[in-house]
């Protein structure tokens, strides 16, 4: 599993819609100071709900909308980020029994989206041996993709709404985090190391450092 | 609760020792202020770069500190592996040789997970499989350039 | 006391504007929270990199912040010039082009004062008149190498 | 005027006596992480009394003595740093009248050293045109040098003494700072920017930043 594509619309220094295709393995992002490298990482945190506005270097959430957009427009402005994962190879996620637990949850708050998510997520088969695809009932899911979108709408008066979507269907942050946990993406998992995190760890006192392990335990 | 902490601590400590040895050629370990009652104290990163006396984080140089802190971050990640990692200029304190060592380790790990690394340092750019360029012309939006989806040689 | 402050502030502000323009191609200035009673508030560094809206330090990128902070430090130095300056890795946040710009400025200033600059970045090493190498073999003392007293080409 | 030489004995990671000759203009110091680059800058701060032990990344002053030295020796150990300035070209310092003011001071606390310093410092002539050296009464001062030394002695019990010397004659820190001010080297002048100072300025609040200008004014 890996991140296949990022799509940023009016997010921070990105105007219009900017697609960023990604591949598995080792990719470096480089460019001049102030050109938008950290903003790409912020887009990832924003979409997956892994950080608050402070963690994305913004005073308030509305500051994340591209300034040119907010200063030009008279009506509501919108910023959005979509992260598309390629799930090929996730077969080991445990198949059927996943479906049981989530449905229990999903019905509770009546959101269809969660079970829809589940269909894509949980029954992803191990890649079949070549030539055998015709017999698999799920070969329809040729794309084996899973996408998360977050939209931020800001009105002229400065009030805002922020919504999460999984595969285009609305969901709550809690549901999103549950699905992400299943994919082994944890908000406190330290898999995203921000500019300055290394210095932060160095200047922490020893108690704060111990608390990091508490969270993981 | 103490049980869960102890298990996490031991695992992260083992990871830390292995990673620190790989990144800096020395020995390092995690040390609890109060091993019997961990919640009563804090946690120190103790490192022993090859040929130097054992020292705490406070008396190391800028680069040594950042290598030790990075080893700790990677040790936490190994305890809870994730399908992708994003690093934003974690190599800025390191000298050329240490950037290369770090890049080698990332290249190795990138066989099991996706690594997206923001860096300005040449050894890191040269070891990657591909580079995405980002720029912003005067007053314009950020442009994403050169998404070179084929394995590439260094473009810098 | 206010009089002395005002005079120092105005001079440093003029220096800051000149230096920031030289280092980053944009406009910057110092802004007091309370211009009438400076001791009642603080001081902000406001910068307007070419083609971008005016912004405070908090919303800039890592490199933009460090260029702004460096301009402020140099503006203070110009107010009270000294015969020698020592800088310890002040270029670590900067991209290659900004390191070159900073190195060019130092080279220019080095005609009037002595500059001793610790750096790991290649553009800085290449612009200097000479490089002193420092190393420490396993368990040994620090050795000072290659004190090349003749003007030199880059050795890195 | 410039720093012509540094000499470190048993200071931090420097064992024995290490001379470091310097030239005017632009010099870069480079080398691997942890090799002793910042320790060289600390040596400068130590000798000229420009920072306390925290500013030199040491818990207490005795930590500055080379560890190998402290762990091996049974008796008192000593670390010292000498900074030698080349004063050629300092003629513009105002010549004779300097001698007046300092002497008033110097006699006050009876330290010969200060007036000895003065002789070197204040009557440094502008470099004479070639060939004319014979007629100048001060040509004896061919070296036109001024050196500061600081010695730190630590006993086995951990008590320590620290002494400053100007041209080999003992002096106090206040006298040293007076002389340094005359050479336009000010403790709060920001002419030495330590590793991490840039980050410190960035994370200061606006009041702290304003206080920097207060100090200069
Ligand atoms: N809402 C916004 N609209 C437009 N521009 C924005 C917005 N938020 C931030 N920016 C701009 O984005 C720039 C910062 O980008 P970013 O932090 O990604 O730079 P970077 O490439 O990481 O640089 P560095 O190498 O210095 O870390 C700033 O100049 C800032 O003005
Ligand atoms: N009293 C001492 N005796 C011996 N070694 C010491 C002493 N004090 C500090 N050191 C050693 O000096 C080293 C740090 O040197 P320094 O901070 O100058 O490195 P540096 O070259 O600036 O590295 P970096 O590029 O990482 O900033 C540490 O490894 C530390 O152990
Ligand atoms: Mg950045
Ligand atoms: Mg250093």
mmCIF file of N, CA and C in Angstrom, chain A residues 12-13 31-38 57-59 67 195 199, chain C residues 52-53 55 58-65 67 93-95 98:
data_model
loop_
_atom_site.group_PDB
_atom_site.id
_atom_site.type_symbol
_atom_site.label_atom_id
_atom_site.label_comp_id
_atom_site.label_asym_id
_atom_site.label_seq_id
_atom_site.Cartn_x
_atom_site.Cartn_y
_atom_site.Cartn_z
ATOM 1 N N UNK A 12 -3.286 26.583 0.754
ATOM 2 C CA UNK A 12 -2.060 27.359 1.003
ATOM 3 C C UNK A 12 -1.513 27.947 -0.296
ATOM 4 N N UNK A 13 -0.235 27.719 -0.602
ATOM 5 C CA UNK A 13 0.344 28.396 -1.763
ATOM 6 C C UNK A 13 -0.035 27.747 -3.095
ATOM 7 N N UNK A 31 13.386 22.047 -3.626
ATOM 8 C CA UNK A 31 13.039 23.317 -4.266
ATOM 9 C C UNK A 31 13.464 24.466 -3.385
ATOM 10 N N UNK A 32 13.396 25.692 -3.895
ATOM 11 C CA UNK A 32 13.885 26.859 -3.147
ATOM 12 C C UNK A 32 13.130 27.075 -1.827
ATOM 13 N N UNK A 33 13.727 27.858 -0.927
ATOM 14 C CA UNK A 33 13.048 28.247 0.311
ATOM 15 C C UNK A 33 11.740 28.953 -0.022
ATOM 16 N N UNK A 34 10.671 28.610 0.706
ATOM 17 C CA UNK A 34 9.409 29.323 0.544
ATOM 18 C C UNK A 34 8.624 28.911 -0.676
ATOM 19 N N UNK A 35 9.009 27.826 -1.359
ATOM 20 C CA UNK A 35 8.299 27.498 -2.598
ATOM 21 C C UNK A 35 7.081 26.603 -2.382
ATOM 22 N N UNK A 36 6.957 25.995 -1.213
ATOM 23 C CA UNK A 36 5.746 25.210 -0.961
ATOM 24 C C UNK A 36 5.980 23.759 -0.604
ATOM 25 N N UNK A 37 7.217 23.367 -0.258
ATOM 26 C CA UNK A 37 7.507 21.959 0.075
ATOM 27 C C UNK A 37 6.779 21.540 1.355
ATOM 28 N N UNK A 38 6.934 22.336 2.410
ATOM 29 C CA UNK A 38 6.280 21.988 3.686
ATOM 30 C C UNK A 38 4.774 22.070 3.540
ATOM 31 N N UNK A 57 0.954 25.296 10.791
ATOM 32 C CA UNK A 57 1.506 26.658 10.807
ATOM 33 C C UNK A 57 0.472 27.711 10.401
ATOM 34 N N UNK A 58 -0.779 27.514 10.800
ATOM 35 C CA UNK A 58 -1.813 28.508 10.496
ATOM 36 C C UNK A 58 -2.464 28.919 11.810
ATOM 37 N N UNK A 59 -2.805 30.223 11.919
ATOM 38 C CA UNK A 59 -3.444 30.677 13.153
ATOM 39 C C UNK A 59 -4.784 29.963 13.300
ATOM 40 N N UNK A 67 -4.534 32.619 -0.201
ATOM 41 C CA UNK A 67 -4.833 34.021 0.034
ATOM 42 C C UNK A 67 -5.418 34.713 -1.191
ATOM 43 N N UNK A 195 9.184 19.803 9.860
ATOM 44 C CA UNK A 195 10.369 20.649 9.945
ATOM 45 C C UNK A 195 10.435 21.205 11.367
ATOM 46 N N UNK A 199 14.453 19.225 16.341
ATOM 47 C CA UNK A 199 14.868 20.206 17.351
ATOM 48 C C UNK A 199 13.946 20.129 18.569
ATOM 49 N N UNK C 52 5.218 38.315 -2.990
ATOM 50 C CA UNK C 52 4.308 37.671 -2.029
ATOM 51 C C UNK C 52 3.708 38.772 -1.168
ATOM 52 N N UNK C 53 2.556 38.467 -0.571
ATOM 53 C CA UNK C 53 1.969 39.473 0.299
ATOM 54 C C UNK C 53 2.865 39.678 1.521
ATOM 55 N N UNK C 55 4.124 39.535 5.135
ATOM 56 C CA UNK C 55 3.797 38.559 6.166
ATOM 57 C C UNK C 55 4.685 38.696 7.389
ATOM 58 N N UNK C 58 5.758 34.548 11.675
ATOM 59 C CA UNK C 58 5.088 33.271 12.008
ATOM 60 C C UNK C 58 4.603 32.523 10.785
ATOM 61 N N UNK C 59 4.208 33.223 9.717
ATOM 62 C CA UNK C 59 3.614 32.466 8.598
ATOM 63 C C UNK C 59 4.599 32.217 7.463
ATOM 64 N N UNK C 60 5.874 32.452 7.704
ATOM 65 C CA UNK C 60 6.870 32.208 6.641
ATOM 66 C C UNK C 60 7.350 30.770 6.701
ATOM 67 N N UNK C 61 8.077 30.366 5.658
ATOM 68 C CA UNK C 61 8.662 29.013 5.652
ATOM 69 C C UNK C 61 9.935 29.034 6.506
ATOM 70 N N UNK C 62 10.478 27.857 6.799
ATOM 71 C CA UNK C 62 11.695 27.736 7.599
ATOM 72 C C UNK C 62 12.831 28.585 7.048
ATOM 73 N N UNK C 63 13.073 28.505 5.772
ATOM 74 C CA UNK C 63 14.164 29.242 5.154
ATOM 75 C C UNK C 63 13.917 30.742 5.133
ATOM 76 N N UNK C 64 12.648 31.139 4.864
ATOM 77 C CA UNK C 64 12.330 32.572 4.841
ATOM 78 C C UNK C 64 12.511 33.172 6.223
ATOM 79 N N UNK C 65 12.105 32.403 7.245
ATOM 80 C CA UNK C 65 12.264 32.900 8.620
ATOM 81 C C UNK C 65 13.734 33.103 8.946
ATOM 82 N N UNK C 67 16.247 33.642 6.964
ATOM 83 C CA UNK C 67 16.828 34.759 6.201
ATOM 84 C C UNK C 67 16.427 36.078 6.855
ATOM 85 N N UNK C 93 19.445 26.373 7.296
ATOM 86 C CA UNK C 93 18.070 26.283 6.802
ATOM 87 C C UNK C 93 17.950 26.685 5.342
ATOM 88 N N UNK C 94 19.008 27.231 4.761
ATOM 89 C CA UNK C 94 18.880 27.889 3.466
ATOM 90 C C UNK C 94 19.069 26.931 2.300
ATOM 91 N N UNK C 95 18.392 27.185 1.192
ATOM 92 C CA UNK C 95 18.612 26.401 -0.021
ATOM 93 C C UNK C 95 19.901 26.882 -0.680
ATOM 94 N N UNK C 98 20.238 30.594 -1.736
ATOM 95 C CA UNK C 98 20.324 31.545 -0.621
ATOM 96 C C UNK C 98 21.655 31.453 0.111
#
